[in-house]
């Protein structure tokens, strides 16, 4: 066997590690996220009492999604995690969207043309 | 420490032994090459569990979406019977609990044992406060006969004027569908509360272990992964609150 030409596989996963360097999120960042979440909650409640027609549920959900994203990125450290973790989190929400889309398309098409 | 395993010399093969410096920590399992790799494997496993949780709660959110679309008049008037001040206060309480949990993870990272214990206790206290407010809301539903089942009453929805409500009265069949709203309300907030109760039990255990100094010497994984769970439960509530409490608050003219 020609050992000279063999590709080095880095069995220890040390030379070029796939996991990211450990990062500690600072308390200041946590405070900013905390403040943003409280403000978001206040806006959600105030917006619900204003008649904006079809925009009401859209705004409520948009704020909820924004809050969820900053919780995931900072409180749950995903912003500072490896690609593996980011892909895993993304895959979870993607699968959830597939669940919603497929089931809704069935639901909507059941009575297709009967309205 | 319970989690101590044999700290035998590492004998597994490495390409270049000199490059592979081992810091022998008691929590470092020998089948992981580095501490970071072990840590990432743990986070990965925790996230896989949370994905199953997304699908679990997702099913209920989907049921909500369909029935809300189907029985919208029943859903709006039933939603307006929920207690917004208590729901909003609970949102703030839960966010605060999550904030202290995040600070707890930080305290463990920088190895401040006393601070970690305090943060875990604060997380627990706000979690219990949330459940207390929730219990009060459930009690209010009981008093109004808004718990689905034999004692459920549609009176408030068929004859709102008699209760001083400015809602449009519903036909009896649509009024019956308010039970579906309350069923989903109890199913979703109930499963959420169950997750909180399980979390609080785990918090007692983690606080005890933190007090013994298990997480302030470089081994943060249990605190970090519990934090992921706790924040996930937070996120579920961030969606439950607007979807259940704030469907149609504005036209109460």
Short mmCIF file of C-alpha atoms in Angstrom, two decimals, chain B residues 44-233:
data_model
loop_
_atom_site.label_atom_id
_atom_site.label_comp_id
_atom_site.label_asym_id
_atom_site.label_seq_id
_atom_site.Cartn_x
_atom_site.Cartn_y
_atom_site.Cartn_z
CA UNK B 44 -27.36 18.01 18.49
CA UNK B 45 -29.21 15.34 20.46
CA UNK B 46 -31.14 17.96 22.41
CA UNK B 47 -32.18 19.72 19.21
CA UNK B 48 -33.38 16.45 17.68
CA UNK B 49 -35.62 16.02 20.72
CA UNK B 50 -36.87 19.59 20.33
CA UNK B 51 -37.72 18.88 16.67
CA UNK B 52 -40.10 16.13 17.83
CA UNK B 53 -41.57 18.71 20.20
CA UNK B 54 -42.08 21.16 17.32
CA UNK B 55 -44.03 18.48 15.46
CA UNK B 56 -46.01 17.59 18.61
CA UNK B 57 -47.13 21.16 19.31
CA UNK B 58 -47.31 21.78 15.55
CA UNK B 59 -50.12 19.25 15.23
CA UNK B 60 -52.18 21.17 17.79
CA UNK B 61 -51.41 24.52 16.17
CA UNK B 62 -52.59 23.04 12.90
CA UNK B 63 -55.85 21.79 14.43
CA UNK B 64 -56.31 25.31 15.78
CA UNK B 65 -55.71 26.81 12.33
CA UNK B 66 -58.33 24.61 10.66
CA UNK B 67 -61.04 25.00 13.30
CA UNK B 68 -60.47 28.73 13.58
CA UNK B 69 -60.99 28.96 9.83
CA UNK B 70 -64.09 26.79 10.05
CA UNK B 71 -65.86 28.28 13.08
CA UNK B 72 -64.41 31.78 13.05
CA UNK B 73 -67.45 33.52 14.69
CA UNK B 74 -67.37 31.03 17.58
CA UNK B 75 -63.60 31.39 17.94
CA UNK B 76 -63.67 35.20 18.14
CA UNK B 77 -66.33 35.45 20.85
CA UNK B 78 -64.83 32.57 22.83
CA UNK B 79 -61.36 34.11 22.56
CA UNK B 80 -62.74 37.38 23.91
CA UNK B 81 -63.66 35.58 27.13
CA UNK B 82 -59.99 34.87 27.89
CA UNK B 83 -58.26 37.14 30.37
CA UNK B 84 -55.86 39.40 28.41
CA UNK B 85 -54.24 41.16 31.42
CA UNK B 86 -53.41 37.80 33.00
CA UNK B 87 -52.26 36.33 29.69
CA UNK B 88 -50.04 39.34 28.93
CA UNK B 89 -48.62 39.32 32.47
CA UNK B 90 -47.90 35.63 32.07
CA UNK B 91 -46.06 36.29 28.82
CA UNK B 92 -43.83 38.80 30.63
CA UNK B 93 -43.36 36.37 33.55
CA UNK B 94 -42.31 33.57 31.21
CA UNK B 95 -39.92 35.80 29.26
CA UNK B 96 -38.37 36.85 32.59
CA UNK B 97 -38.00 33.20 33.60
CA UNK B 98 -36.27 32.48 30.28
CA UNK B 99 -34.02 35.50 30.78
CA UNK B 100 -32.86 34.18 34.16
CA UNK B 101 -32.31 30.75 32.60
CA UNK B 102 -30.09 32.34 29.94
CA UNK B 103 -28.14 34.17 32.67
CA UNK B 104 -27.87 30.83 34.50
CA UNK B 105 -26.16 29.29 31.46
CA UNK B 106 -23.79 32.26 31.42
CA UNK B 107 -23.07 31.87 35.15
CA UNK B 108 -22.22 28.20 34.60
CA UNK B 109 -19.94 29.09 31.67
CA UNK B 110 -17.97 31.59 33.74
CA UNK B 111 -18.00 29.15 36.68
CA UNK B 112 -19.86 31.31 39.18
CA UNK B 113 -21.50 28.67 41.35
CA UNK B 114 -23.46 30.97 43.67
CA UNK B 115 -24.82 33.04 40.79
CA UNK B 116 -25.85 29.89 38.89
CA UNK B 117 -27.83 28.62 41.87
CA UNK B 118 -29.54 32.02 42.30
CA UNK B 119 -30.42 32.15 38.58
CA UNK B 120 -31.86 28.63 38.63
CA UNK B 121 -33.97 29.52 41.68
CA UNK B 122 -35.24 32.69 39.97
CA UNK B 123 -36.05 30.67 36.83
CA UNK B 124 -38.03 28.25 38.99
CA UNK B 125 -39.85 31.02 40.89
CA UNK B 126 -41.03 32.73 37.71
CA UNK B 127 -42.04 29.35 36.28
CA UNK B 128 -44.15 28.65 39.37
CA UNK B 129 -45.63 32.18 39.15
CA UNK B 130 -46.66 31.44 35.56
CA UNK B 131 -48.44 28.27 36.64
CA UNK B 132 -50.14 30.17 39.47
CA UNK B 133 -51.58 32.76 37.09
CA UNK B 134 -52.56 29.94 34.71
CA UNK B 135 -54.39 28.16 37.53
CA UNK B 136 -56.30 31.36 38.28
CA UNK B 137 -57.32 31.61 34.63
CA UNK B 138 -58.48 27.98 34.63
CA UNK B 139 -60.51 28.72 37.74
CA UNK B 140 -62.14 31.66 35.97
CA UNK B 141 -63.11 29.33 33.10
CA UNK B 142 -64.60 26.94 35.64
CA UNK B 143 -66.69 29.71 37.17
CA UNK B 144 -67.94 30.85 33.76
CA UNK B 145 -68.80 27.25 32.75
CA UNK B 146 -66.32 27.46 29.90
CA UNK B 147 -64.70 24.09 30.47
CA UNK B 148 -65.84 21.75 27.66
CA UNK B 149 -68.05 18.90 28.81
CA UNK B 150 -71.33 18.34 30.64
CA UNK B 151 -71.26 21.64 32.58
CA UNK B 152 -70.32 23.78 29.56
CA UNK B 153 -72.69 26.69 29.00
CA UNK B 154 -73.19 28.58 25.76
CA UNK B 155 -75.43 31.15 27.47
CA UNK B 156 -72.80 33.88 27.24
CA UNK B 157 -72.59 33.40 23.48
CA UNK B 158 -76.28 32.96 22.58
CA UNK B 159 -77.39 35.83 24.81
CA UNK B 160 -74.39 38.12 25.34
CA UNK B 161 -76.54 41.13 26.26
CA UNK B 162 -77.69 39.36 29.45
CA UNK B 163 -74.04 39.27 30.57
CA UNK B 164 -73.34 42.88 29.62
CA UNK B 165 -71.30 41.82 26.58
CA UNK B 166 -71.40 43.82 23.38
CA UNK B 167 -70.88 40.79 21.13
CA UNK B 168 -73.30 39.75 18.40
CA UNK B 169 -75.38 36.79 19.64
CA UNK B 170 -74.52 33.47 17.97
CA UNK B 171 -77.00 30.92 16.64
CA UNK B 172 -77.16 27.90 19.00
CA UNK B 173 -75.24 25.59 16.64
CA UNK B 174 -72.39 28.07 16.15
CA UNK B 175 -72.42 28.81 19.89
CA UNK B 176 -71.85 25.09 20.55
CA UNK B 177 -68.64 25.33 18.52
CA UNK B 178 -67.13 27.62 21.16
CA UNK B 179 -66.51 24.32 22.98
CA UNK B 180 -63.99 23.45 20.28
CA UNK B 181 -62.15 26.69 20.97
CA UNK B 182 -62.07 25.99 24.70
CA UNK B 183 -61.09 22.37 24.08
CA UNK B 184 -58.10 23.55 22.02
CA UNK B 185 -57.37 26.24 24.62
CA UNK B 186 -57.17 23.66 27.40
CA UNK B 187 -55.33 21.11 25.25
CA UNK B 188 -52.66 23.58 24.13
CA UNK B 189 -52.17 25.56 27.34
CA UNK B 190 -52.51 22.32 29.32
CA UNK B 191 -49.74 20.56 27.35
CA UNK B 192 -47.69 23.73 27.66
CA UNK B 193 -48.27 23.78 31.44
CA UNK B 194 -47.33 20.08 31.64
CA UNK B 195 -44.03 20.91 29.95
CA UNK B 196 -43.52 23.69 32.51
CA UNK B 197 -44.25 21.31 35.42
CA UNK B 198 -41.75 18.76 34.07
CA UNK B 199 -39.25 21.60 33.59
CA UNK B 200 -39.71 22.82 37.16
CA UNK B 201 -39.13 19.30 38.53
CA UNK B 202 -35.91 19.09 36.49
CA UNK B 203 -34.96 22.58 37.75
CA UNK B 204 -35.15 21.38 41.38
CA UNK B 205 -32.77 18.56 40.50
CA UNK B 206 -30.39 20.82 38.55
CA UNK B 207 -30.41 23.44 41.35
CA UNK B 208 -29.41 20.74 43.83
CA UNK B 209 -26.60 19.53 41.57
CA UNK B 210 -25.48 23.13 40.86
CA UNK B 211 -25.39 23.71 44.63
CA UNK B 212 -23.01 20.74 44.90
CA UNK B 213 -20.74 22.49 42.40
CA UNK B 214 -21.22 20.04 39.53
CA UNK B 215 -21.73 22.68 36.84
CA UNK B 216 -19.21 25.32 37.85
CA UNK B 217 -16.02 23.49 36.94
CA UNK B 218 -16.28 23.49 33.16
CA UNK B 219 -19.11 20.97 32.74
CA UNK B 220 -22.07 23.03 31.52
CA UNK B 221 -23.92 20.62 29.20
CA UNK B 222 -26.88 19.72 31.49
CA UNK B 223 -27.55 23.40 32.24
CA UNK B 224 -27.15 24.38 28.59
CA UNK B 225 -29.40 21.61 27.28
CA UNK B 226 -32.05 22.22 29.92
CA UNK B 227 -31.88 25.88 28.87
CA UNK B 228 -32.73 24.82 25.31
CA UNK B 229 -35.80 22.96 26.59
CA UNK B 230 -36.91 25.87 28.77
CA UNK B 231 -36.56 28.38 25.93
CA UNK B 232 -38.47 26.06 23.61
CA UNK B 233 -41.37 26.02 26.08
#
